[in-house]
CSV table of C-alpha atoms in Angstrom, one decimal:
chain,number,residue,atom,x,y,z
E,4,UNK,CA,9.9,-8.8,22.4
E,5,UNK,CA,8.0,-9.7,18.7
E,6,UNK,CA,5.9,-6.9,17.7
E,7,UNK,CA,3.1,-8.4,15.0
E,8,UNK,CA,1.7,-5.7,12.5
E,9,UNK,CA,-1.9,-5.2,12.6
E,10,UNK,CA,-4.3,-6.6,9.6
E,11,UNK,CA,-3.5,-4.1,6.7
E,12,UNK,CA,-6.1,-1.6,6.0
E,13,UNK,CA,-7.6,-1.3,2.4
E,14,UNK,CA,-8.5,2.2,1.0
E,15,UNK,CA,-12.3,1.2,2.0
E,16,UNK,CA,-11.2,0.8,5.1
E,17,UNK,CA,-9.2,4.0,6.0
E,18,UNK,CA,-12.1,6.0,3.8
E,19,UNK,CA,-14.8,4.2,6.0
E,20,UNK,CA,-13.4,5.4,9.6
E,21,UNK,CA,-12.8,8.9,8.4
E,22,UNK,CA,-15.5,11.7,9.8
E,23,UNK,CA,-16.7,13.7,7.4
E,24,UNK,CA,-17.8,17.5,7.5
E,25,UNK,CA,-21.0,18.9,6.3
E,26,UNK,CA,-20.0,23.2,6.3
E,27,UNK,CA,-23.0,25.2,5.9
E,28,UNK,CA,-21.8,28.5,7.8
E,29,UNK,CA,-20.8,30.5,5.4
E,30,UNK,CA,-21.3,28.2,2.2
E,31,UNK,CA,-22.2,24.8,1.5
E,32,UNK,CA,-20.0,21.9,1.1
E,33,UNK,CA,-18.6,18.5,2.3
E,34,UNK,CA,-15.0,17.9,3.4
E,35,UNK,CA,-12.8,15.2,4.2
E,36,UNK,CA,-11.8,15.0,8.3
E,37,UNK,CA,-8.7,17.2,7.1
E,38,UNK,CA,-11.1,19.7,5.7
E,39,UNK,CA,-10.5,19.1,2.1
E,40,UNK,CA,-13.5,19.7,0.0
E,41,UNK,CA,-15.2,17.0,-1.9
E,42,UNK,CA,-16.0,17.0,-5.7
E,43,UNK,CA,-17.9,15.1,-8.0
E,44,UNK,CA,-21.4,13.9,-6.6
E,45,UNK,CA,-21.0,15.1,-3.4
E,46,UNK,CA,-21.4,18.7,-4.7
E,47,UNK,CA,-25.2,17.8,-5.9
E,48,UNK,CA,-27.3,20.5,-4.9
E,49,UNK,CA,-29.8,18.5,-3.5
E,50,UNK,CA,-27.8,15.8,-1.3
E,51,UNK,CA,-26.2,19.0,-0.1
E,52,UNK,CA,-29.9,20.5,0.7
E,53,UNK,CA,-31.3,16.7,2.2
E,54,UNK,CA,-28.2,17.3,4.0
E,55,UNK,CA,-28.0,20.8,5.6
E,56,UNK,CA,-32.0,20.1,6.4
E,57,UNK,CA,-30.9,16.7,8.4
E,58,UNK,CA,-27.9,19.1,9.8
E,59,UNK,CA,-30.7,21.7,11.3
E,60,UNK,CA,-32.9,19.0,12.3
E,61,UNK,CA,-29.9,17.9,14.7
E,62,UNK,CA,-30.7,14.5,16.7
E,63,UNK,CA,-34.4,14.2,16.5
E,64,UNK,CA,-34.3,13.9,13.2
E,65,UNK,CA,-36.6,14.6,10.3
E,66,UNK,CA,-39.9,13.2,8.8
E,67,UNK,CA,-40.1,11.8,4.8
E,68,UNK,CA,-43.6,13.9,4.8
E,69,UNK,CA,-41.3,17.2,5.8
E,70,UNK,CA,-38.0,16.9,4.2
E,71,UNK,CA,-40.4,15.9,1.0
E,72,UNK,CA,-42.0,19.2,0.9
E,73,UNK,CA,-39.0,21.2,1.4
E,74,UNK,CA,-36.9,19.8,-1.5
E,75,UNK,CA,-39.5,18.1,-3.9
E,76,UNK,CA,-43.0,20.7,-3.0
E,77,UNK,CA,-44.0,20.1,-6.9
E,78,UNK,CA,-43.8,16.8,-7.2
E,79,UNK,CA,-46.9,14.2,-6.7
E,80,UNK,CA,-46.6,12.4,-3.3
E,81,UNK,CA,-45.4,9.1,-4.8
E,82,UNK,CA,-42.9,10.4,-6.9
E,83,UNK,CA,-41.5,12.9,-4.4
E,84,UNK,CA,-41.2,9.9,-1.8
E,85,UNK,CA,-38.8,7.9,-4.6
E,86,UNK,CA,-37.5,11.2,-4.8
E,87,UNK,CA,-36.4,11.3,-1.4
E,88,UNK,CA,-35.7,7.5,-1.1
E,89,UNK,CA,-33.2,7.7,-4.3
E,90,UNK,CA,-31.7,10.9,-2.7
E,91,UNK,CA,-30.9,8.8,0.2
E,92,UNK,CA,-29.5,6.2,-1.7
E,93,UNK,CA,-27.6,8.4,-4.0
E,94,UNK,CA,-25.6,10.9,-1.2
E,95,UNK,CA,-24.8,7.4,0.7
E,96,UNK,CA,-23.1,5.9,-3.0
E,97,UNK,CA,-21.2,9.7,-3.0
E,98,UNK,CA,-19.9,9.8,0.1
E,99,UNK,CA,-18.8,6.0,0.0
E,100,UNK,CA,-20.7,5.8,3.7
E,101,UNK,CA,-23.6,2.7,3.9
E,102,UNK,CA,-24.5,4.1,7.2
E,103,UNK,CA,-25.2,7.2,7.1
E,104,UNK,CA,-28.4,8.0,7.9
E,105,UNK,CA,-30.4,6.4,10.7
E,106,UNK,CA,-33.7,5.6,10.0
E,107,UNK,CA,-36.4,4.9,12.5
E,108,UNK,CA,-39.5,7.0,12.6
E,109,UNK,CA,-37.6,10.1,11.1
E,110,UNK,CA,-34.3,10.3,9.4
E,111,UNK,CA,-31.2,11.6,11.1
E,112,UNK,CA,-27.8,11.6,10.3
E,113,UNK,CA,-25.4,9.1,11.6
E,114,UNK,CA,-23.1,11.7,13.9
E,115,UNK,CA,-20.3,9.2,13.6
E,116,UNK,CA,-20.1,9.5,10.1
E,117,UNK,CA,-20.7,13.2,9.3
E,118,UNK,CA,-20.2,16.1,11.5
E,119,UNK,CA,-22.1,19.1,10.9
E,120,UNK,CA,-21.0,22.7,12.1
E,121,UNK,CA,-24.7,24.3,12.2
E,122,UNK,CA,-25.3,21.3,14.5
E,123,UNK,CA,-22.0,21.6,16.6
E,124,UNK,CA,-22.3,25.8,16.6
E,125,UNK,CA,-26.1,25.0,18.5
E,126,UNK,CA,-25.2,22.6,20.8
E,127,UNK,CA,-22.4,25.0,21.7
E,128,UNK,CA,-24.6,27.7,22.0
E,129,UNK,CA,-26.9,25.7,24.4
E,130,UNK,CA,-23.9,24.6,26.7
E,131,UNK,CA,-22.9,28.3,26.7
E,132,UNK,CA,-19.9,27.2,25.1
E,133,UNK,CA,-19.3,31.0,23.2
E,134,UNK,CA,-15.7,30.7,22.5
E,135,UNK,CA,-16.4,27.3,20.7
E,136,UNK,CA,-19.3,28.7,19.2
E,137,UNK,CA,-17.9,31.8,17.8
E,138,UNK,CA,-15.1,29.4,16.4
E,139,UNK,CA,-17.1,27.6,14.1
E,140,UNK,CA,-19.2,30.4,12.7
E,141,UNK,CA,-17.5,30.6,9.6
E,142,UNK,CA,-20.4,33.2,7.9
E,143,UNK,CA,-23.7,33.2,7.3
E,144,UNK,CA,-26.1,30.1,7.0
E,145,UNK,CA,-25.9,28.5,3.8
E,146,UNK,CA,-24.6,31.7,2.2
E,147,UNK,CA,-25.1,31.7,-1.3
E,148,UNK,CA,-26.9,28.2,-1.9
E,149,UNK,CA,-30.0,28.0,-3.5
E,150,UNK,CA,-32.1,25.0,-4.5
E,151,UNK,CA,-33.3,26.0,-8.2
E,152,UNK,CA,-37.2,25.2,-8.0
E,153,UNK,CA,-37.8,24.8,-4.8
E,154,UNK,CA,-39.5,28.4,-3.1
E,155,UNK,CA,-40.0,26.5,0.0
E,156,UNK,CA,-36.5,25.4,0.7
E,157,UNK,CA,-35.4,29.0,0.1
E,158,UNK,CA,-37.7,29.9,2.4
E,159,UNK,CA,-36.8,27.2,5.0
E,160,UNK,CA,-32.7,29.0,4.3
E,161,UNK,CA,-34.3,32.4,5.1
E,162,UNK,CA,-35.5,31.6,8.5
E,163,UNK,CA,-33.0,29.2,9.4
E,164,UNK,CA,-30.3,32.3,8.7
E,165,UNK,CA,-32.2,34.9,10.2
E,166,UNK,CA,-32.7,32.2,13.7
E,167,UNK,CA,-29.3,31.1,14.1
E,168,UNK,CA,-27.8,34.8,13.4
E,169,UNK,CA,-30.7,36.1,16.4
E,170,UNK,CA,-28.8,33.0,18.4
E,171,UNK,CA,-25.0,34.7,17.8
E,172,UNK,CA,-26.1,38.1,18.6
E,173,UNK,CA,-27.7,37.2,21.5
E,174,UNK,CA,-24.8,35.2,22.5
């Protein structure tokens, strides 16, 4: 019996099929599959808070007009929409991922690319999965992140935290 080896796989290619994982229970931050944080542009403040707001908004996904005035509330319409378009661009080009997002009507996140544990604690929580759920709280909702200038993200952090810690006591 003649085995044949399989194509070789480039860097791109090994760095392309690799999940990666948004944290926001208990901090903010993306890791590699084998939980590794990332540095450089991936630690951006705001591609970590487009993000954590596509994390929350889950499968149905987000609208420009909404995740606009969360992260860019100041800014003239225009320029907060290439705001929001270059942000896009910009956490793609960080994470080495061209599809990432999914882009329709709203904007999601491409589930096969990045995991999320806000969005895989809820789910749990709906299935009634507790154990599961308990297992990825790691701490409070985006503890200790801030998006300097934006009032309404903070906000948005505020009530997020306050809803999914309701969600785990209830549980």
């Amino acid at each position: 019996m003649v085995l044949m080896a399989g194509p070789a796989r480039t860097q791109s290619d090994l760095k392309r099929k690799q999940v990666l994982r948004l944290r926001t229970l208990g901090g903010v931050y993306i890791a590699s599959e084998d939980g590794v944080p990332m540095v450089g542009a991936a630690t951006q403040r705001r591609l970590l808070a487009l993000l954590t707001a596509l994390a929350v908004a889950g499968d149905r996904g987000s609208s420009r007009e909404k995740l606009v005035a969360l992260l860019w509330p100041e800014a003239e319409e225009e320029r907060a929409r290439h705001s929001l378009t270059q942000a896009l661009y910009e956490v793609r080009r960080a994470l080495g991922v061209d599809d990432l997002f999914l882009v329709g009507g709203d904007i999601r996140v491409n589930r096969q690319q990045l995991w999320s544990d806000v969005q895989e604690m809820e789910e749990a929580l709906d299935e009634g999965d507790l154990g599961r759920a308990a297992a990825l709280y790691g701490g409070p909702f985006a503890d200790g992140f801030f998006l300097p200038g934006s009032g309404e993200f903070e906000q948005w952090i505020s009530v997020q935290r306050a809803r999914l810690e309701d969600r785990i006591a209830r549980a």
